Amino acid sequence: MTFKDLQLIDPIQRVLKELNYEQPTDIQAKAIPLVLQRKDILGSAQTGTGKTAAFSLPIIQLIYNKEIKTCKSVELRSLIVTPTRELAIQIDESISNYGKYTGIKHAVIFGGVKQHRQVKRLEQGVHILVATPGRLLDLIGQGYIDLSTVKLFVLDEADRMLDMGFINDIKKLLKLLPEKKQSLFFSATLPDNILKLSHTILNNPSKVTAARVSSTAETIQQYLYYTNKSSKKALLHHILKDSSIEQVLIFSRTKHGADRICRDLKKSNINAMAIHGDKAQNQRQKALSSFKEMKIRVLVATDIAARGIDIDKLRHVINFDVPNESETYVHRIGRSGRAGEDGIAISLCEPEENAFVRDIEKLIKKKITVIKDHPFPQTDKPMTAAEKKEANKEKARRKQEFFANRKKNKAKASYRR
């Protein structure tokens, strides 16, 4: 199947051709026809499956046919709600690209920044609004947004939304939306609490499930360095001495770890910035834009903050920490080698992560190439007293961070940002 088989309008086909999009992903092939038929959708799809295009392309087409071609006044017709600022910005950028030749007006709103520019954009009129829950409810309360004209509603990353404590905000939002509307509900997982929420949103939905992301692109070369926890920092510096690594996205398991990696790289005069949930919005946007504009060599990110990072021609990704979820590894390295470009993924593995590597290789059904010739090989010798002390401190810090995040998420459920 190609995009030409999906009965998309000429202005969209023109853009897809420019972007070298030929074959739709599994979720796109299944969802686009159903959305165009005005069906409600319950979708199980993770970031990296092409989900944004699966709902944004048909929404743009429906609004174009109903609003733009008939020269109607600009009214809010589609609301897309997503949990993180980065993902909201990414979706808005995708709509901007896909709607390039349609005349669709769109905007994105999120918290953590002053509202003036966002309000000014809303006052100019939009067909599609992408929003995070807190800022959306805030601007509704101030009278800047009226949802009574919404015909298409998308709730994206629903499981992440609940994890972040937005359930009460979503319930408030649902009461403000028109009863008669088309709704699209996407979640990476569908546990009972997610299904229960979907029942309050959807009307006789069609269920769409994306193929499980279990394979890596053939264009991505994967390498593995076995080392010790105490040697990871030195090994990273050794790898970055390679001048062919012009830019690299480094993944850290924790926010604290991302900041620590960044500080250490700066001490060695390597331009680096970190992006994670504890950073202010302007800091996160500055880091992302600096990386995209090649002003910095290294961007260090956590998995949650990395949602929405989509950088063309990014060649190198480094897993400073091997993820304990195998599919997370697939998504991480998929940030490189996009659109047929070559990519290189490097993972630094300490002894405690050896089992994670075995799980990853089982999922992707291939062995990762091991680089043995390096100065910091993994050893079987027991940890020194200093290493044990550092490991215990890290364990205590992770525990503290877990409970702090849980407390923060509960607070978000009762407090509108």
Tab-separated table of C-alpha atoms in Angstrom:
chain	number	residue	atom	x	y	z
A	1	MET	CA	0.000	0.000	0.000
A	2	THR	CA	1.110	3.565	-0.744
A	3	PHE	CA	-0.211	6.930	0.428
A	4	LYS	CA	-1.847	7.304	-2.993
A	5	ASP	CA	-4.173	4.436	-2.057
A	6	LEU	CA	-5.508	6.305	0.997
A	7	GLN	CA	-7.557	8.845	-1.007
A	8	LEU	CA	-5.796	11.852	0.434
A	9	ILE	CA	-6.344	15.195	-1.311
A	10	ASP	CA	-3.828	16.678	-3.764
A	11	PRO	CA	-2.428	19.376	-1.399
A	12	ILE	CA	-1.526	16.638	1.114
A	13	GLN	CA	-0.190	14.266	-1.548
A	14	ARG	CA	2.047	17.077	-2.765
A	15	VAL	CA	3.581	17.502	0.688
A	16	LEU	CA	4.016	13.768	1.192
A	17	LYS	CA	5.883	13.566	-2.091
A	18	GLU	CA	8.200	16.403	-1.005
A	19	LEU	CA	8.834	14.592	2.296
A	20	ASN	CA	9.560	11.328	0.437
A	21	TYR	CA	6.696	9.590	2.248
A	22	GLU	CA	5.694	6.644	0.071
A	23	GLN	CA	4.348	3.814	2.186
A	24	PRO	CA	2.201	4.455	5.267
A	25	THR	CA	3.105	2.814	8.554
A	26	ASP	CA	0.814	0.172	10.017
A	27	ILE	CA	-1.090	2.659	12.200
A	28	GLN	CA	-1.430	5.145	9.333
A	29	ALA	CA	-2.791	2.556	6.891
A	30	LYS	CA	-5.391	1.448	9.443
A	31	ALA	CA	-6.404	4.779	10.988
A	32	ILE	CA	-6.510	7.266	8.093
A	33	PRO	CA	-9.437	5.641	6.200
A	34	LEU	CA	-11.446	5.284	9.433
A	35	VAL	CA	-10.929	8.933	10.414
A	36	LEU	CA	-11.983	10.046	6.932
A	37	GLN	CA	-15.135	7.934	7.390
A	38	ARG	CA	-15.817	9.946	10.585
A	39	LYS	CA	-15.373	6.952	12.898
A	40	ASP	CA	-14.313	7.234	16.532
A	41	ILE	CA	-11.020	5.426	17.144
A	42	LEU	CA	-9.469	3.617	20.088
A	43	GLY	CA	-5.827	3.318	19.086
A	44	SER	CA	-3.004	1.418	20.731
A	45	ALA	CA	0.176	2.956	19.377
A	46	GLN	CA	3.493	4.101	20.780
A	47	THR	CA	5.621	7.099	19.929
A	48	GLY	CA	7.647	6.289	16.838
A	49	THR	CA	4.918	4.388	14.966
A	50	GLY	CA	3.844	7.331	12.799
A	51	LYS	CA	0.833	8.056	14.975
A	52	THR	CA	0.915	11.848	14.529
A	53	ALA	CA	0.442	11.583	10.771
A	54	ALA	CA	-2.229	8.911	11.327
A	55	PHE	CA	-4.561	11.452	12.911
A	56	SER	CA	-3.288	14.809	11.620
A	57	LEU	CA	-3.407	14.015	7.888
A	58	PRO	CA	-7.119	13.052	7.823
A	59	ILE	CA	-8.032	15.893	10.221
A	60	ILE	CA	-6.385	18.406	7.890
A	61	GLN	CA	-8.273	16.891	4.948
A	62	LEU	CA	-11.660	16.942	6.705
A	63	ILE	CA	-11.245	20.575	7.760
A	64	TYR	CA	-9.945	21.580	4.326
A	65	ASN	CA	-12.978	20.065	2.581
A	66	LYS	CA	-15.513	21.498	5.029
A	67	GLU	CA	-13.994	24.869	5.873
A	68	ILE	CA	-11.287	26.062	3.480
A	69	LYS	CA	-12.912	25.079	0.176
A	70	THR	CA	-16.216	26.646	1.232
A	71	CYS	CA	-14.492	29.826	2.484
A	72	LYS	CA	-16.166	29.661	5.882
A	73	SER	CA	-15.034	31.892	8.746
A	74	VAL	CA	-12.170	30.509	10.848
A	75	GLU	CA	-13.488	28.578	13.834
A	76	LEU	CA	-11.872	26.040	16.142
A	77	ARG	CA	-12.719	22.644	14.639
A	78	SER	CA	-10.123	20.273	16.080
A	79	LEU	CA	-8.600	20.018	19.550
A	80	ILE	CA	-5.562	17.779	20.123
A	81	VAL	CA	-4.563	17.276	23.760
A	82	THR	CA	-1.208	15.755	24.676
A	83	PRO	CA	0.717	15.487	27.980
A	84	THR	CA	4.073	17.135	27.289
A	85	ARG	CA	5.156	20.461	25.842
A	86	GLU	CA	7.706	18.863	23.539
A	87	LEU	CA	5.162	16.492	22.037
A	88	ALA	CA	2.632	19.325	21.630
A	89	ILE	CA	5.214	21.405	19.761
A	90	GLN	CA	6.177	18.421	17.612
A	91	ILE	CA	2.544	17.737	16.650
A	92	ASP	CA	2.016	21.399	15.775
A	93	GLU	CA	5.161	21.369	13.603
A	94	SER	CA	3.868	18.259	11.825
A	95	ILE	CA	0.512	19.936	11.164
A	96	SER	CA	2.376	22.942	9.809
A	97	ASN	CA	4.290	20.679	7.411
A	98	TYR	CA	1.355	18.504	6.347
A	99	GLY	CA	-1.011	21.446	5.925
A	100	LYS	CA	1.512	23.539	3.988
A	101	TYR	CA	-0.668	23.848	0.866
A	102	THR	CA	-4.109	23.812	2.497
A	103	GLY	CA	-4.420	27.172	4.249
A	104	ILE	CA	-5.160	25.443	7.579
A	105	LYS	CA	-4.631	27.751	10.562
A	106	HIS	CA	-3.249	26.125	13.690
A	107	ALA	CA	-1.693	26.957	17.058
A	108	VAL	CA	-0.033	25.269	20.018
A	109	ILE	CA	-0.409	26.238	23.685
A	110	PHE	CA	1.426	24.911	26.745
A	111	GLY	CA	2.384	25.984	30.253
A	112	GLY	CA	5.723	27.095	31.603
A	113	VAL	CA	5.910	30.232	29.437
A	114	LYS	CA	4.052	33.546	29.368
A	115	GLN	CA	0.688	33.326	27.680
A	116	HIS	CA	0.759	36.588	25.670
A	117	ARG	CA	2.032	35.180	22.370
A	118	GLN	CA	-0.255	32.163	22.598
A	119	VAL	CA	-3.298	34.351	23.265
A	120	LYS	CA	-2.389	36.650	20.381
A	121	ARG	CA	-2.204	33.659	18.046
A	122	LEU	CA	-5.602	32.382	19.235
A	123	GLU	CA	-7.196	35.773	18.642
A	124	GLN	CA	-6.172	35.550	14.976
A	125	GLY	CA	-8.348	32.444	14.615
A	126	VAL	CA	-7.347	28.771	14.326
A	127	HIS	CA	-8.853	25.608	12.870
A	128	ILE	CA	-6.639	23.195	14.854
A	129	LEU	CA	-5.395	23.699	18.411
A	130	VAL	CA	-2.726	21.496	20.022
A	131	ALA	CA	-2.584	21.865	23.794
A	132	THR	CA	-1.381	20.526	27.115
A	133	PRO	CA	-4.192	20.185	29.692
A	134	GLY	CA	-3.154	22.791	32.283
A	135	ARG	CA	-2.677	25.777	29.965
A	136	LEU	CA	-5.770	24.786	27.952
A	137	LEU	CA	-8.061	24.867	30.998
A	138	ASP	CA	-6.419	28.073	32.179
A	139	LEU	CA	-7.109	29.925	28.906
A	140	ILE	CA	-10.640	28.499	28.743
A	141	GLY	CA	-11.216	29.891	32.236
A	142	GLN	CA	-9.976	33.302	31.093
A	143	GLY	CA	-12.382	33.255	28.155
A	144	TYR	CA	-9.807	33.019	25.363
A	145	ILE	CA	-10.939	29.594	24.097
A	146	ASP	CA	-14.434	28.353	23.250
A	147	LEU	CA	-14.730	24.614	22.618
A	148	SER	CA	-18.364	24.677	21.444
A	149	THR	CA	-17.347	24.552	17.753
A	150	VAL	CA	-14.995	21.542	18.075
A	151	LYS	CA	-15.895	18.681	15.727
A	152	LEU	CA	-12.720	16.556	16.051
A	153	PHE	CA	-11.137	15.741	19.409
A	154	VAL	CA	-7.848	13.840	19.871
A	155	LEU	CA	-6.515	12.604	23.203
A	156	ASP	CA	-2.937	11.511	22.577
A	157	GLU	CA	-0.612	9.542	24.892
A	158	ALA	CA	-3.492	8.833	27.288
A	159	ASP	CA	-1.464	6.489	29.513
A	160	ARG	CA	1.262	9.110	29.926
A	161	MET	CA	-1.479	11.660	30.682
A	162	LEU	CA	-2.720	9.555	33.600
A	163	ASP	CA	0.833	8.829	34.815
A	164	MET	CA	1.464	12.565	35.001
A	165	GLY	CA	-1.652	13.158	37.106
A	166	PHE	CA	-3.847	14.843	34.493
A	167	ILE	CA	-6.936	12.658	34.989
A	168	ASN	CA	-8.982	15.363	36.746
A	169	ASP	CA	-8.039	17.940	34.115
A	170	ILE	CA	-9.180	15.557	31.383
A	171	LYS	CA	-12.496	14.952	33.144
A	172	LYS	CA	-13.054	18.723	33.404
A	173	LEU	CA	-12.189	19.131	29.748
A	174	LEU	CA	-14.622	16.438	28.601
A	175	LYS	CA	-17.493	18.321	30.230
A	176	LEU	CA	-16.643	21.410	28.169
A	177	LEU	CA	-16.559	19.652	24.789
A	178	PRO	CA	-19.661	19.272	22.589
A	179	GLU	CA	-21.452	15.957	23.000
A	180	LYS	CA	-21.631	15.496	19.230
A	181	LYS	CA	-18.081	15.162	17.915
A	182	GLN	CA	-15.634	12.681	16.436
A	183	SER	CA	-13.093	11.465	18.988
A	184	LEU	CA	-9.732	9.766	18.536
A	185	PHE	CA	-8.092	8.176	21.584
A	186	PHE	CA	-4.488	6.968	21.475
A	187	SER	CA	-2.503	5.189	24.180
A	188	ALA	CA	0.663	3.067	24.155
A	189	THR	CA	-0.994	0.631	26.568
A	190	LEU	CA	-4.646	-0.139	27.315
A	191	PRO	CA	-4.986	-1.140	30.989
A	192	ASP	CA	-8.396	-1.066	32.683
A	193	ASN	CA	-8.170	2.576	33.814
A	194	ILE	CA	-7.369	3.688	30.252
A	195	LEU	CA	-10.227	1.633	28.790
A	196	LYS	CA	-12.594	3.061	31.396
A	197	LEU	CA	-11.576	6.595	30.395
A	198	SER	CA	-11.984	5.756	26.702
A	199	HIS	CA	-15.586	4.640	27.317
A	200	THR	CA	-16.411	8.170	28.527
A	201	ILE	CA	-14.979	9.701	25.343
A	202	LEU	CA	-15.718	7.353	22.449
A	203	ASN	CA	-18.920	6.326	20.697
A	204	ASN	CA	-18.855	2.820	19.175
A	205	PRO	CA	-15.143	3.136	18.342
A	206	SER	CA	-13.104	1.202	15.801
A	207	LYS	CA	-10.100	-0.364	17.504
A	208	VAL	CA	-6.752	0.219	15.805
A	209	THR	CA	-3.537	-1.410	16.986
A	210	ALA	CA	-0.135	-0.548	15.575
A	211	ALA	CA	2.244	-3.377	14.926
A	212	ARG	CA	4.535	-3.848	17.932
A	213	VAL	CA	7.753	-1.927	17.498
A	214	SER	CA	10.224	-4.758	17.761
A	215	SER	CA	12.630	-4.213	14.901
A	216	THR	CA	15.271	-1.627	14.183
A	217	ALA	CA	15.880	0.019	10.825
A	218	GLU	CA	18.429	-1.697	8.636
A	219	THR	CA	20.072	1.694	8.087
A	220	ILE	CA	21.093	1.876	11.773
A	221	GLN	CA	24.409	0.283	12.751
A	222	GLN	CA	24.305	-0.883	16.380
A	223	TYR	CA	27.385	-1.157	18.599
A	224	LEU	CA	27.836	-2.260	22.192
A	225	TYR	CA	30.651	-1.399	24.624
A	226	TYR	CA	30.852	-3.572	27.753
A	227	THR	CA	32.373	-1.540	30.579
A	228	ASN	CA	32.079	-0.878	34.315
A	229	LYS	CA	29.826	1.666	35.978
A	230	SER	CA	32.850	3.601	37.223
A	231	SER	CA	34.337	3.715	33.703
A	232	LYS	CA	31.311	4.898	31.721
A	233	LYS	CA	32.217	8.552	31.963
A	234	ALA	CA	35.748	7.962	30.703
A	235	LEU	CA	34.486	5.653	27.946
A	236	LEU	CA	32.043	8.324	26.750
A	237	HIS	CA	34.888	10.841	26.482
A	238	HIS	CA	36.941	8.248	24.578
A	239	ILE	CA	34.112	7.727	22.072
A	240	LEU	CA	33.518	11.461	21.615
A	241	LYS	CA	37.155	11.938	20.598
A	242	ASP	CA	35.999	10.610	17.232
A	243	SER	CA	35.658	13.770	15.122
A	244	SER	CA	33.223	12.011	12.764
A	245	ILE	CA	30.604	12.267	15.549
A	246	GLU	CA	29.532	15.792	14.668
A	247	GLN	CA	26.354	15.661	16.779
A	248	VAL	CA	24.962	13.091	19.166
A	249	LEU	CA	21.828	12.558	21.221
A	250	ILE	CA	22.731	10.867	24.530
A	251	PHE	CA	20.084	9.096	26.590
A	252	SER	CA	20.228	9.018	30.374
A	253	ARG	CA	17.914	6.985	32.590
A	254	THR	CA	17.394	9.824	35.079
A	255	LYS	CA	17.173	13.622	35.165
A	256	HIS	CA	19.985	13.759	37.707
A	257	GLY	CA	22.119	11.591	35.446
A	258	ALA	CA	21.438	13.807	32.427
A	259	ASP	CA	22.598	16.899	34.308
A	260	ARG	CA	25.688	15.079	35.584
A	261	ILE	CA	26.681	13.923	32.084
A	262	CYS	CA	26.172	17.438	30.759
A	263	ARG	CA	28.297	19.053	33.497
A	264	ASP	CA	31.086	16.548	32.944
A	265	LEU	CA	31.153	17.115	29.177
A	266	LYS	CA	31.304	20.874	29.634
A	267	LYS	CA	34.370	20.463	31.855
A	268	SER	CA	36.061	18.911	28.825
A	269	ASN	CA	34.959	21.807	26.604
A	270	ILE	CA	32.308	19.760	24.809
A	271	ASN	CA	29.237	21.893	24.055
A	272	ALA	CA	26.349	20.067	25.695
A	273	MET	CA	22.887	20.821	27.063
A	274	ALA	CA	20.384	18.668	28.938
A	275	ILE	CA	16.650	18.349	28.413
A	276	HIS	CA	14.326	16.787	30.996
A	277	GLY	CA	11.180	17.385	33.013
A	278	ASP	CA	12.802	19.534	35.706
A	279	LYS	CA	14.029	22.096	33.181
A	280	ALA	CA	11.954	25.246	32.629
A	281	GLN	CA	10.167	25.375	29.293
A	282	ASN	CA	12.394	28.131	27.915
A	283	GLN	CA	15.472	26.080	28.888
A	284	ARG	CA	14.119	23.007	27.137
A	285	GLN	CA	13.259	24.914	23.980
A	286	LYS	CA	16.633	26.646	23.968
A	287	ALA	CA	18.424	23.285	24.262
A	288	LEU	CA	16.353	21.706	21.503
A	289	SER	CA	16.667	24.648	19.108
A	290	SER	CA	20.417	24.932	19.803
A	291	PHE	CA	20.823	21.268	18.912
A	292	LYS	CA	18.710	21.505	15.761
A	293	GLU	CA	20.670	24.579	14.659
A	294	MET	CA	23.957	22.719	15.389
A	295	LYS	CA	25.071	25.282	17.970
A	296	ILE	CA	25.851	22.461	20.410
A	297	ARG	CA	27.411	19.083	19.754
A	298	VAL	CA	25.617	17.030	22.423
A	299	LEU	CA	22.035	16.918	23.672
A	300	VAL	CA	21.474	14.772	26.768
A	301	ALA	CA	17.877	13.656	27.301
A	302	THR	CA	15.676	11.423	29.422
A	303	ASP	CA	13.094	9.217	27.710
A	304	ILE	CA	10.049	11.300	28.673
A	305	ALA	CA	11.656	14.571	27.574
A	306	ALA	CA	12.791	12.930	24.335
A	307	ARG	CA	9.199	12.497	23.214
A	308	GLY	CA	8.780	15.083	20.505
A	309	ILE	CA	12.461	15.240	19.575
A	310	ASP	CA	12.512	14.713	15.817
A	311	ILE	CA	15.753	15.847	14.191
A	312	ASP	CA	16.415	15.290	10.511
A	313	LYS	CA	19.734	13.708	9.552
A	314	LEU	CA	20.735	12.919	13.164
A	315	ARG	CA	23.342	10.191	12.730
A	316	HIS	CA	24.489	9.271	16.246
A	317	VAL	CA	22.631	8.145	19.358
A	318	ILE	CA	24.372	6.958	22.532
A	319	ASN	CA	22.692	5.029	25.336
A	320	PHE	CA	24.737	6.071	28.362
A	321	ASP	CA	22.345	3.870	30.336
A	322	VAL	CA	20.940	0.738	28.688
A	323	PRO	CA	17.132	0.881	29.135
A	324	ASN	CA	15.455	-1.893	31.118
A	325	GLU	CA	12.524	-1.909	28.653
A	326	SER	CA	13.554	-3.374	25.309
A	327	GLU	CA	11.076	-1.360	23.237
A	328	THR	CA	12.497	1.832	24.743
A	329	TYR	CA	15.813	0.876	23.145
A	330	VAL	CA	14.113	0.544	19.736
A	331	HIS	CA	12.494	3.965	20.096
A	332	ARG	CA	15.714	5.598	21.297
A	333	ILE	CA	17.917	4.451	18.467
A	334	GLY	CA	15.118	5.182	16.003
A	335	ARG	CA	15.892	8.878	16.519
A	336	SER	CA	18.787	8.274	14.129
A	337	GLY	CA	18.706	6.790	10.638
A	338	ARG	CA	15.435	8.493	9.699
A	339	ALA	CA	14.025	8.763	6.179
A	340	GLY	CA	16.540	6.306	4.767
A	341	GLU	CA	19.593	8.067	6.232
A	342	ASP	CA	22.376	6.077	7.902
A	343	GLY	CA	22.430	5.964	11.688
A	344	ILE	CA	24.827	4.751	14.376
A	345	ALA	CA	23.604	3.648	17.808
A	346	ILE	CA	26.104	3.043	20.615
A	347	SER	CA	25.267	1.542	24.009
A	348	LEU	CA	27.493	1.573	27.096
A	349	CYS	CA	26.732	-1.474	29.223
A	350	GLU	CA	27.722	-1.960	32.860
A	351	PRO	CA	27.411	-5.412	34.527
A	352	GLU	CA	23.978	-4.745	36.019
A	353	GLU	CA	22.682	-3.986	32.512
A	354	ASN	CA	23.915	-7.191	30.840
A	355	ALA	CA	20.486	-8.805	31.251
A	356	PHE	CA	18.846	-5.789	29.575
A	357	VAL	CA	21.068	-6.305	26.523
A	358	ARG	CA	19.996	-9.959	26.280
A	359	ASP	CA	16.336	-8.901	26.388
A	360	ILE	CA	16.929	-6.287	23.689
A	361	GLU	CA	18.646	-8.765	21.383
A	362	LYS	CA	15.790	-11.203	21.919
A	363	LEU	CA	13.260	-8.537	20.927
A	364	ILE	CA	15.071	-7.260	17.831
A	365	LYS	CA	16.098	-10.801	16.861
A	366	LYS	CA	19.721	-9.921	16.190
A	367	LYS	CA	23.033	-9.670	18.006
A	368	ILE	CA	24.434	-6.202	18.605
A	369	THR	CA	28.025	-5.816	17.421
A	370	VAL	CA	30.359	-5.750	20.436
A	371	ILE	CA	33.369	-3.398	20.366
A	372	LYS	CA	36.059	-5.180	22.377
A	373	ASP	CA	39.055	-3.024	21.494
A	374	HIS	CA	38.692	-0.099	23.898
A	375	PRO	CA	40.545	1.068	27.038
A	376	PHE	CA	37.732	0.471	29.555
A	377	PRO	CA	36.561	-3.172	29.269
A	378	GLN	CA	34.059	-4.710	31.652
A	379	THR	CA	35.708	-6.756	34.413
A	380	ASP	CA	34.414	-9.420	36.786
A	381	LYS	CA	36.212	-7.990	39.795
A	382	PRO	CA	33.956	-6.876	42.678
A	383	MET	CA	33.185	-3.229	43.197
A	384	THR	CA	35.551	-1.190	45.299
A	385	ALA	CA	34.312	0.394	48.523
A	386	ALA	CA	34.078	3.750	46.744
A	387	GLU	CA	32.061	2.203	43.899
A	388	LYS	CA	29.724	0.495	46.366
A	389	LYS	CA	29.218	3.795	48.172
A	390	GLU	CA	28.442	5.553	44.894
A	391	ALA	CA	26.061	2.759	43.854
A	392	ASN	CA	24.201	2.972	47.190
A	393	LYS	CA	23.947	6.762	46.853
A	394	GLU	CA	22.542	6.372	43.350
A	395	LYS	CA	20.034	3.769	44.548
A	396	ALA	CA	18.890	6.055	47.385
A	397	ARG	CA	18.660	9.007	45.025
A	398	ARG	CA	16.521	7.059	42.531
A	399	LYS	CA	14.211	5.985	45.348
A	400	GLN	CA	13.900	9.578	46.540
A	401	GLU	CA	13.233	10.775	42.979
A	402	PHE	CA	10.555	8.101	42.508
A	403	PHE	CA	8.615	9.178	45.606
A	404	ALA	CA	9.097	12.879	44.801
A	405	ASN	CA	7.678	12.341	41.303
A	406	ARG	CA	4.754	10.362	42.666
A	407	LYS	CA	3.976	13.160	45.111
A	408	LYS	CA	4.278	15.748	42.315
A	409	ASN	CA	1.957	13.771	40.029
A	410	LYS	CA	-0.683	13.521	42.742
A	411	ALA	CA	-0.440	17.268	43.290
A	412	LYS	CA	-0.933	17.907	39.559
A	413	ALA	CA	-4.203	16.043	39.656
A	414	SER	CA	-5.681	18.633	42.049
A	415	TYR	CA	-3.876	21.733	40.943
A	416	ARG	CA	-4.262	23.384	37.532
A	417	ARG	CA	-1.005	24.694	36.216
